Each structure stands twice: as C-alpha cells, then as structure tokens.
Short mmCIF file of C-alpha atoms in Angstrom, two decimals:
data_model
loop_
_atom_site.label_atom_id
_atom_site.label_comp_id
_atom_site.label_asym_id
_atom_site.label_seq_id
_atom_site.Cartn_x
_atom_site.Cartn_y
_atom_site.Cartn_z
CA MET Y 1 4.26 12.51 33.16
CA ARG Y 2 3.34 8.98 32.13
CA LYS Y 3 1.37 10.28 29.13
CA ALA Y 4 4.42 12.20 27.91
CA ASP Y 5 6.57 9.08 28.31
CA ASP Y 6 3.98 6.97 26.48
CA LEU Y 7 3.98 9.38 23.55
CA ARG Y 8 7.77 9.49 23.37
CA TYR Y 9 8.28 5.73 23.46
CA MET Y 10 5.44 5.03 21.04
CA ALA Y 11 6.88 7.60 18.64
CA ARG Y 12 10.12 5.64 18.78
CA ALA Y 13 8.27 2.39 18.11
CA LEU Y 14 6.65 3.97 15.06
CA LYS Y 15 10.03 5.09 13.78
CA LEU Y 16 11.28 1.53 14.11
CA ALA Y 17 8.21 0.18 12.32
CA ARG Y 18 8.95 2.38 9.31
CA ARG Y 19 12.18 0.47 8.79
CA GLY Y 20 10.00 -2.35 7.47
CA MET Y 21 8.17 -0.11 4.99
CA TYR Y 22 9.54 -1.96 1.96
CA THR Y 23 10.11 -5.46 3.32
CA THR Y 24 7.31 -6.81 5.55
CA ASP Y 25 4.61 -7.41 2.95
CA PRO Y 26 2.11 -9.07 3.30
CA ASN Y 27 2.55 -8.58 7.04
CA PRO Y 28 2.01 -5.22 8.72
CA ARG Y 29 4.84 -2.84 9.63
CA VAL Y 30 5.33 -3.06 13.39
CA GLY Y 31 7.83 -1.58 15.83
CA CYS Y 32 8.38 -2.32 19.52
CA VAL Y 33 10.28 -0.69 22.41
CA VAL Y 34 10.94 -2.20 25.84
CA VAL Y 35 11.40 0.31 28.68
CA LYS Y 36 12.48 -0.29 32.26
CA ASP Y 37 13.11 2.29 34.98
CA GLY Y 38 12.92 5.11 32.46
CA ALA Y 39 15.46 3.62 30.05
CA VAL Y 40 15.08 1.75 26.77
CA VAL Y 41 16.43 -1.76 27.25
CA GLY Y 42 15.30 -3.34 23.99
CA GLU Y 43 14.08 -2.40 20.52
CA GLY Y 44 12.86 -4.33 17.52
CA TRP Y 45 10.82 -4.21 14.36
CA HIS Y 46 9.34 -6.75 12.00
CA ARG Y 47 11.69 -7.10 9.05
CA ARG Y 48 9.91 -9.52 6.72
CA ALA Y 49 7.25 -12.21 6.65
CA GLY Y 50 8.40 -15.47 8.19
CA GLU Y 51 10.92 -13.77 10.47
CA PRO Y 52 10.34 -12.89 14.16
CA HIS Y 53 7.80 -10.19 14.94
CA ALA Y 54 8.77 -6.85 16.42
CA GLU Y 55 7.97 -7.92 19.99
CA ILE Y 56 10.19 -10.98 19.77
CA ASN Y 57 13.14 -8.98 18.45
CA ALA Y 58 12.69 -6.36 21.18
CA LEU Y 59 12.39 -8.98 23.94
CA GLN Y 60 15.52 -10.74 22.72
CA ALA Y 61 17.38 -7.44 22.79
CA ALA Y 62 16.12 -6.73 26.31
CA GLY Y 63 16.98 -10.16 27.70
CA SER Y 64 16.32 -10.54 31.43
CA SER Y 65 15.64 -6.79 31.69
CA ALA Y 66 12.22 -7.41 30.11
CA ALA Y 67 10.90 -8.70 33.47
CA GLY Y 68 8.61 -6.02 34.89
CA ALA Y 69 9.26 -3.69 31.94
CA GLY Y 70 6.83 -1.67 29.86
CA VAL Y 71 6.42 -2.65 26.22
CA TYR Y 72 5.33 -0.20 23.51
CA VAL Y 73 4.13 -1.79 20.29
CA THR Y 74 2.48 -0.15 17.28
CA LEU Y 75 -0.01 -3.00 16.71
CA GLU Y 76 -1.78 -5.30 19.14
CA PRO Y 77 0.41 -8.37 19.79
CA CYS Y 78 -0.73 -11.48 17.96
CA ARG Y 79 -2.01 -14.48 19.88
CA HIS Y 80 -2.03 -17.10 17.11
CA GLN Y 81 0.52 -19.55 15.79
CA GLY Y 82 1.59 -18.78 12.25
CA ARG Y 83 5.03 -19.04 10.71
CA THR Y 84 6.17 -17.63 14.05
CA GLY Y 85 4.80 -18.19 17.57
CA PRO Y 86 2.26 -15.98 19.36
CA CYS Y 87 3.74 -12.74 20.69
CA THR Y 88 1.32 -12.68 23.63
CA LEU Y 89 2.85 -15.88 24.98
CA ALA Y 90 6.37 -14.48 24.60
CA LEU Y 91 5.39 -11.32 26.48
CA ILE Y 92 3.77 -13.31 29.29
CA GLU Y 93 6.74 -15.66 29.60
CA ALA Y 94 9.14 -12.69 29.69
CA GLY Y 95 7.22 -11.31 32.68
CA VAL Y 96 6.59 -7.83 31.32
CA GLY Y 97 4.58 -5.55 33.55
CA ARG Y 98 2.75 -3.36 31.04
CA VAL Y 99 1.93 -3.38 27.33
CA VAL Y 100 0.93 -0.25 25.42
CA ALA Y 101 -0.52 -0.85 21.94
CA ALA Y 102 -1.15 1.95 19.47
CA ILE Y 103 -4.02 0.17 17.70
CA ARG Y 104 -5.85 -3.13 17.85
CA ASP Y 105 -5.42 -5.83 15.26
CA PRO Y 106 -7.90 -4.83 12.49
CA ASN Y 107 -8.90 -8.43 11.85
CA PRO Y 108 -12.48 -8.54 13.24
CA SER Y 109 -12.07 -12.14 14.37
CA VAL Y 110 -9.13 -11.37 16.62
CA ALA Y 111 -9.30 -7.64 17.39
CA GLY Y 112 -8.78 -7.13 21.10
CA GLY Y 113 -8.13 -10.81 21.77
CA GLY Y 114 -4.41 -10.37 22.22
CA LEU Y 115 -4.89 -7.54 24.69
CA ASP Y 116 -7.50 -9.56 26.60
CA GLU Y 117 -5.06 -12.45 26.88
CA LEU Y 118 -2.42 -10.14 28.34
CA ARG Y 119 -4.91 -8.72 30.83
CA SER Y 120 -5.92 -12.21 31.90
CA ALA Y 121 -2.26 -12.89 32.64
CA GLY Y 122 -2.16 -9.91 35.00
CA ILE Y 123 -0.35 -7.55 32.64
CA GLU Y 124 -1.47 -3.90 32.63
CA VAL Y 125 -2.69 -2.94 29.16
CA SER Y 126 -3.22 0.45 27.51
CA GLU Y 127 -4.14 1.28 23.93
CA GLY Y 128 -4.78 4.20 21.60
CA ILE Y 129 -1.46 6.05 21.96
CA LEU Y 130 -0.64 7.66 18.57
CA ALA Y 131 -3.34 5.51 17.00
CA GLY Y 132 -3.73 7.73 13.94
CA GLU Y 133 -0.04 7.57 13.14
CA ALA Y 134 0.00 3.81 13.60
CA ALA Y 135 -3.01 3.33 11.32
CA ALA Y 136 -1.43 5.54 8.64
CA LEU Y 137 1.57 3.22 8.61
CA ASN Y 138 -0.53 0.21 7.55
CA PRO Y 139 -3.47 1.42 5.42
CA GLY Y 140 -3.37 -1.66 3.22
CA PHE Y 141 -3.28 -4.25 6.00
CA ILE Y 142 -6.13 -2.46 7.78
CA SER Y 143 -8.14 -2.23 4.55
CA ARG Y 144 -7.65 -5.90 3.72
CA MET Y 145 -8.68 -7.02 7.18
CA SER Y 146 -11.61 -4.64 7.68
CA ARG Y 147 -12.99 -4.24 4.12
CA GLY Y 148 -11.81 -7.39 2.38
CA ARG Y 149 -9.97 -5.44 -0.29
CA PRO Y 150 -6.60 -3.70 -0.62
CA TYR Y 151 -5.97 0.00 -0.21
CA VAL Y 152 -5.78 1.55 -3.68
CA ARG Y 153 -3.44 4.41 -4.50
CA LEU Y 154 -3.77 5.95 -7.96
CA LYS Y 155 -0.68 7.75 -9.23
CA LEU Y 156 -0.98 10.21 -12.10
CA ALA Y 157 1.29 12.82 -13.64
CA MET Y 158 0.02 15.91 -15.41
CA THR Y 159 1.04 19.32 -16.69
CA LEU Y 160 -0.25 22.53 -15.17
CA ASP Y 161 -3.15 22.52 -17.64
CA GLY Y 162 -4.25 19.06 -16.50
CA ARG Y 163 -2.85 17.04 -19.42
CA THR Y 164 -1.16 13.68 -19.08
CA ALA Y 165 0.10 12.97 -22.60
CA LEU Y 166 0.14 14.35 -26.11
CA ALA Y 167 -2.74 13.45 -28.41
CA SER Y 168 -0.44 10.79 -29.90
CA GLY Y 169 -0.14 9.19 -26.48
CA GLU Y 170 3.47 10.25 -25.88
CA ALA Y 171 3.98 10.95 -22.18
CA ARG Y 172 7.71 10.49 -21.45
CA TRP Y 173 8.71 12.40 -19.53
CA ILE Y 174 6.21 14.83 -18.06
CA THR Y 175 7.88 14.91 -14.67
CA GLY Y 176 11.49 15.29 -13.61
CA PRO Y 177 13.91 12.67 -12.22
CA GLU Y 178 13.12 13.47 -8.57
CA ALA Y 179 9.42 12.78 -9.09
CA ARG Y 180 10.18 9.56 -10.92
CA MET Y 181 12.36 8.41 -8.02
CA ASP Y 182 9.53 9.29 -5.65
CA VAL Y 183 7.26 7.01 -7.68
CA GLN Y 184 9.81 4.24 -7.27
CA ARG Y 185 9.38 4.57 -3.50
CA LEU Y 186 5.62 4.28 -3.86
CA ARG Y 187 6.02 1.17 -5.99
CA ALA Y 188 8.47 -0.37 -3.54
CA SER Y 189 6.10 0.09 -0.59
CA SER Y 190 3.20 -1.54 -2.45
CA SER Y 191 2.06 -5.15 -2.65
CA ALA Y 192 0.95 -4.87 -6.28
CA ILE Y 193 1.32 -2.48 -9.21
CA LEU Y 194 -1.82 -2.22 -11.31
CA THR Y 195 -2.33 -1.02 -14.87
CA GLY Y 196 -4.64 -1.51 -17.82
CA VAL Y 197 -3.84 -3.26 -21.07
CA GLY Y 198 -4.12 0.08 -22.90
CA SER Y 199 -1.01 1.34 -21.13
CA VAL Y 200 0.81 -1.90 -21.91
CA LEU Y 201 0.01 -1.61 -25.62
CA LEU Y 202 0.83 2.11 -25.80
CA ASP Y 203 3.84 2.50 -23.48
CA ASP Y 204 5.15 -1.06 -22.94
CA PRO Y 205 6.06 -0.24 -19.32
CA ARG Y 206 8.25 -2.33 -17.02
CA LEU Y 207 6.34 -1.44 -13.83
CA ASP Y 208 9.17 -2.77 -11.69
CA VAL Y 209 11.15 -1.48 -8.71
CA ARG Y 210 14.67 -0.53 -9.73
CA HIS Y 211 16.14 0.72 -6.48
CA ASP Y 212 16.64 -0.85 -3.06
CA PHE Y 213 14.87 1.23 -0.41
CA GLY Y 214 14.91 -1.53 2.19
CA ASP Y 215 17.65 -3.19 4.20
CA GLY Y 216 20.22 -3.68 1.47
CA GLY Y 217 18.99 -7.12 0.49
CA GLU Y 218 17.44 -8.31 -2.74
CA ILE Y 219 14.88 -5.91 -4.19
CA ARG Y 220 11.34 -7.14 -3.57
CA GLN Y 221 9.30 -6.93 -6.77
CA PRO Y 222 5.59 -6.33 -6.14
CA LEU Y 223 3.04 -8.36 -8.06
CA ARG Y 224 2.40 -6.63 -11.41
CA VAL Y 225 -1.25 -6.82 -12.44
CA VAL Y 226 -2.62 -6.06 -15.90
CA VAL Y 227 -6.38 -5.73 -16.37
CA ASP Y 228 -6.92 -7.15 -19.84
CA SER Y 229 -10.56 -8.04 -20.47
CA ARG Y 230 -9.97 -9.38 -24.01
CA LEU Y 231 -6.48 -10.80 -23.42
CA ARG Y 232 -4.58 -8.46 -25.74
CA THR Y 233 -1.31 -8.34 -23.79
CA PRO Y 234 1.49 -9.38 -26.17
CA SER Y 235 3.85 -12.09 -24.95
CA SER Y 236 6.71 -9.76 -25.92
CA ALA Y 237 5.67 -7.09 -23.37
CA GLN Y 238 8.53 -5.79 -21.26
CA LEU Y 239 6.83 -6.53 -17.96
CA LEU Y 240 6.76 -10.22 -18.93
CA ARG Y 241 10.51 -10.27 -19.57
CA ILE Y 242 11.57 -8.82 -16.20
CA ALA Y 243 11.93 -10.92 -13.05
CA GLY Y 244 8.99 -10.82 -10.69
CA PRO Y 245 5.42 -12.12 -10.56
CA VAL Y 246 2.86 -11.00 -13.14
CA LEU Y 247 -0.90 -11.54 -13.10
CA ILE Y 248 -3.12 -10.96 -16.13
CA ALA Y 249 -6.75 -10.41 -15.10
CA THR Y 250 -9.15 -11.21 -17.92
CA LEU Y 251 -12.77 -12.24 -18.35
CA GLU Y 252 -13.59 -15.83 -17.46
CA GLU Y 253 -14.53 -16.59 -21.07
CA HIS Y 254 -11.04 -15.64 -22.29
CA ALA Y 255 -8.94 -17.23 -19.54
CA THR Y 256 -8.42 -20.51 -21.41
CA ALA Y 257 -6.73 -18.60 -24.26
CA GLY Y 258 -3.97 -17.39 -21.95
CA THR Y 259 -1.48 -20.21 -22.60
CA PRO Y 260 1.02 -18.02 -24.57
CA LEU Y 261 1.15 -15.60 -21.65
CA GLU Y 262 1.42 -18.41 -19.12
CA ASP Y 263 4.35 -19.77 -21.11
CA THR Y 264 6.23 -16.55 -20.22
CA GLY Y 265 5.66 -17.22 -16.50
CA ALA Y 266 2.64 -14.98 -16.06
CA GLU Y 267 -0.49 -16.13 -14.27
CA VAL Y 268 -3.81 -15.66 -16.08
CA VAL Y 269 -6.91 -15.34 -13.90
CA GLY Y 270 -10.47 -15.28 -15.19
CA LEU Y 271 -12.85 -12.95 -13.38
CA PRO Y 272 -16.55 -12.10 -13.78
CA PRO Y 273 -17.65 -9.20 -15.99
CA ALA Y 274 -19.10 -5.81 -15.14
CA ASN Y 275 -20.44 -3.95 -18.17
CA GLY Y 276 -18.46 -6.21 -20.47
CA ARG Y 277 -15.12 -5.66 -18.72
CA VAL Y 278 -13.31 -7.23 -15.79
CA ASP Y 279 -15.19 -6.45 -12.57
CA LEU Y 280 -12.65 -4.30 -10.71
CA GLN Y 281 -14.25 -4.96 -7.33
CA ALA Y 282 -13.93 -8.69 -7.97
CA LEU Y 283 -10.30 -8.15 -8.91
CA LEU Y 284 -9.57 -6.35 -5.63
CA THR Y 285 -11.33 -9.10 -3.69
CA HIS Y 286 -9.17 -11.66 -5.49
CA LEU Y 287 -6.00 -9.69 -4.71
CA ALA Y 288 -6.98 -9.46 -1.03
CA SER Y 289 -7.35 -13.26 -0.94
CA ARG Y 290 -3.71 -13.44 -2.05
CA GLY Y 291 -2.53 -11.22 0.81
CA VAL Y 292 -2.24 -8.02 -1.23
CA ASN Y 293 -2.39 -5.01 1.10
CA GLU Y 294 -1.63 -1.94 -1.01
CA VAL Y 295 -2.28 -1.54 -4.72
CA HIS Y 296 -0.36 1.14 -6.59
CA ALA Y 297 -2.12 1.99 -9.86
CA GLU Y 298 -0.29 3.59 -12.79
CA CYS Y 299 -2.44 3.87 -15.88
CA GLY Y 300 -3.93 5.99 -18.62
CA PRO Y 301 -7.01 8.21 -18.42
CA THR Y 302 -9.49 5.47 -19.41
CA PHE Y 303 -8.51 3.04 -16.68
CA ALA Y 304 -8.03 5.87 -14.18
CA GLY Y 305 -11.56 7.02 -14.89
CA ALA Y 306 -12.87 3.48 -14.42
CA LEU Y 307 -11.23 3.16 -11.00
CA ILE Y 308 -12.51 6.54 -9.86
CA SER Y 309 -16.02 5.96 -11.20
CA ALA Y 310 -16.19 2.62 -9.39
CA ASN Y 311 -15.29 4.44 -6.16
CA LEU Y 312 -12.29 2.15 -5.68
CA VAL Y 313 -9.57 4.78 -5.26
CA ASP Y 314 -8.60 5.52 -1.68
CA GLU Y 315 -5.74 7.89 -2.36
CA LEU Y 316 -4.83 9.99 -5.37
CA VAL Y 317 -1.20 11.05 -5.88
CA VAL Y 318 -0.77 13.58 -8.67
CA TYR Y 319 2.57 14.99 -9.80
CA VAL Y 320 2.11 18.40 -11.44
CA ALA Y 321 4.82 19.48 -13.87
CA PRO Y 322 5.51 23.14 -14.71
CA ALA Y 323 4.57 22.73 -18.36
CA LEU Y 324 1.61 23.08 -20.73
CA LEU Y 325 0.51 20.62 -23.42
CA GLY Y 326 -2.56 22.29 -24.88
CA ALA Y 327 -6.20 21.45 -25.49
CA ASP Y 328 -5.61 18.45 -27.77
CA ALA Y 329 -3.55 16.57 -25.20
CA MET Y 330 -4.94 13.74 -23.05
CA PRO Y 331 -6.82 14.58 -19.83
CA LEU Y 332 -6.13 13.27 -16.34
CA ALA Y 333 -9.06 10.83 -16.37
CA PHE Y 334 -12.02 10.01 -18.58
CA LEU Y 335 -15.13 10.24 -16.42
CA GLN Y 336 -18.77 10.03 -17.40
CA THR Y 337 -20.44 13.36 -18.09
CA ILE Y 338 -21.37 15.10 -14.84
CA ALA Y 339 -24.47 17.20 -15.42
CA ASP Y 340 -24.95 18.52 -11.90
CA MET Y 341 -22.30 19.96 -9.56
CA LYS Y 342 -23.66 17.93 -6.67
CA HIS Y 343 -22.50 14.78 -8.47
CA ARG Y 344 -18.92 15.93 -8.93
CA VAL Y 345 -16.13 13.76 -7.56
CA GLU Y 346 -15.17 15.40 -4.29
CA LEU Y 347 -11.63 15.27 -2.93
CA ARG Y 348 -9.85 16.27 0.25
CA PHE Y 349 -6.26 17.44 -0.05
CA ASP Y 350 -3.97 15.86 2.54
CA ASP Y 351 -0.55 16.98 1.41
CA MET Y 352 1.24 19.24 -1.07
CA ARG Y 353 4.99 19.44 -1.50
CA ALA Y 354 7.71 20.14 -4.02
CA VAL Y 355 9.52 17.14 -5.48
CA GLY Y 356 12.33 18.52 -7.57
CA ARG Y 357 10.82 20.90 -10.10
CA ASP Y 358 7.39 19.30 -9.76
CA ILE Y 359 4.63 19.49 -7.14
CA ARG Y 360 3.15 16.37 -5.57
CA LEU Y 361 -0.49 16.54 -4.49
CA THR Y 362 -1.96 13.85 -2.26
CA ALA Y 363 -5.73 13.70 -1.92
CA ARG Y 364 -8.44 11.39 -0.62
CA LEU Y 365 -11.53 10.66 -2.64
CA LEU Y 366 -14.64 11.16 -0.55
CA ALA Y 367 -17.15 8.35 -0.84
CA LYS Y 368 -20.27 10.52 -1.08
CA PRO Y 369 -21.01 13.26 -3.62
CA VAL Y 370 -21.57 16.80 -2.41
CA ASP Y 371 -25.26 17.58 -1.78
#
C-alpha cells in the first residue's frame, strides 16, 4: 500500500514542478508535497530563481502539521546556502518523519549529500520513485551538472518530401499556426535560443518568446545566441532591436571588431576555432558556465548539419507539413557524404503527434553509429 501512496504523491509533486516549466531557469523545476495521516497538508513548487524552493513553500503551507509528516520532493533537497537557505535544515527543523526524493541532485560534488544529512538527523529517506519522469522534467539541469554542457534540442520544419525551404531560401511558412505556437512553448522553456549567422542574414528572425506560458508575469526572454565566426551579423538585425539578452559567438581573432554590435546591447564573445569556425563544443561549455540548461536551436541546413555532425544534438524535434517543395528545395540538414550504411546517423523515435495540420516528430540521436 505504501508503494501505491508513494507513486500517487510523487506524481502530484511532479505535476506541481511542471508549473515552473517556464520560470525557474537556471534552477531546476521542483515540486513538493507534504502528507500526514493519509492527507495532503502542504504543497509547493519552485517558482523562480532567488525565491523559496519547493520544500520551503510546501512546509510553510503545512505549518505545524509538517511535524512527523512525509515529504515527497522531485529532486534531492539542497544542503547548501545560496540565494536561499538549505532545504535540508528546514526539513530537519520542521521535524518531518520521512523524505521521499525522486532523484538525487545531479551535481557530482553534492549528489546524495542532502539525503545523507537527513538520515543523520534520524529522518527516514527513500529515493527513486518516478525517477524517469523526474529526470525528464530537468534534462538541461542534469546535463549541465553531469556533462558540463547544456541539453541541446534542434527544431526543424520540413515538408513531406524532406525540404525546409525553397531554393531561394524562402521558408515562411512551412508549418501552420498551431505548430508555430508549439515552437513558442519550446522557446519559452529553454535557457537559450541558438542559430547561425546564415539564418540571421537570410531570414532576419526575432527568435523571441511572444506569449506568456508561465504565471502571468513578465515574459522571460531566453538568451539569444548567434554563432557568427566572421562577425557578419548586421547591427540592424531584428534580434538586436528586441528586448532581451543577445550573445554573438565569434572567433577570438574577430572579437575586438564587435564594438558596433556591442553598441546595440549585444555581448560579443571570442571562442577558439574548430576547422576555421567557432568550436561548438567550446560554445556549449561557455553557455554552461553561464548557467544555461537547455539550448533550443533553430537554424538552416548548414548549421543543423554542423550540430548533428559534431554529435551535439540530444533531441531532434521535426514538424512535418503536408506539402511538397520538390527536388530543388533545401534539405533538412547538410551532412558529410556517408559512404557506408553503418556510418549513418541513427535515431530513436520517442514521440509522434498531430499539431494542427502538421505532425511533430521527436527523436533522440544515438551517440554511436550502427555496426
């Protein structure tokens, strides 16, 4: 019976955590439920960085009922002092009797430490309940802590014959309004939106979030990142005229020429080269150092092919429109010639669903080629 209760209450904690999907960055999305004598006496979730964590909000809601209660939290309680106090101390002082964590903190230097502190205080501790669901809620935070780089999602839109734009480069609009709104949700949940300078020169995109999917407050604009090895981004580009942070990633040798772009409010960062272009791995490492969890890439076939070839794409989201553009139109991605089937880029489909008149495919890129 306890296992069934654990699943039910953790599922509720996960539902609460999702309320922070668009607001908690760079912190993880966390939910918490306090249960006593078979009844929920307190709930909370982390709303945004700098504000109380989920456990604190749930304990405040529970009040004195937290004494001897069970606490269900989607991520191991923190034990360090940051902008807010350690949650482990708050749980101990509240006198809770049991803490159930879905997953441990992915930071290798602290993983398990919070749970150990609770055990040392005489609190019963369990972990691993709905762990997969909890991990799926924070792929970027886990990636940044465990791999030192953000989670990268590459979004592409194509016709049924695998084309993304006319030969002239015209691509608006391949997909319908429902798919475009779905992309807005992906942008809003991301820490950064990434593109290449080719897309800036061809399409002059805004790459901003235009709808509030959060708690009704001010729209959070993710960091917009342009990879521009030779610093060709014009100072008149739309993305430089819209509120929100912009980073131009260029080669170290060109960084000093970025003053006109910096005058618009953009930040210009020089990075080392890889085959004459910005080293994309170095870029992701730099973004991780800034607290970037999830990168949402929207770009043309050249930059898409570069990300895929560098094995830096964790998730591929492709919107397929019921249309045909013909053989002269642009492909999904420019990849190097693959001469042997065993070297093909292998994917695993995770999801397929209709979004308006279009179909959305979600796939994972497998790290190793097929033998």
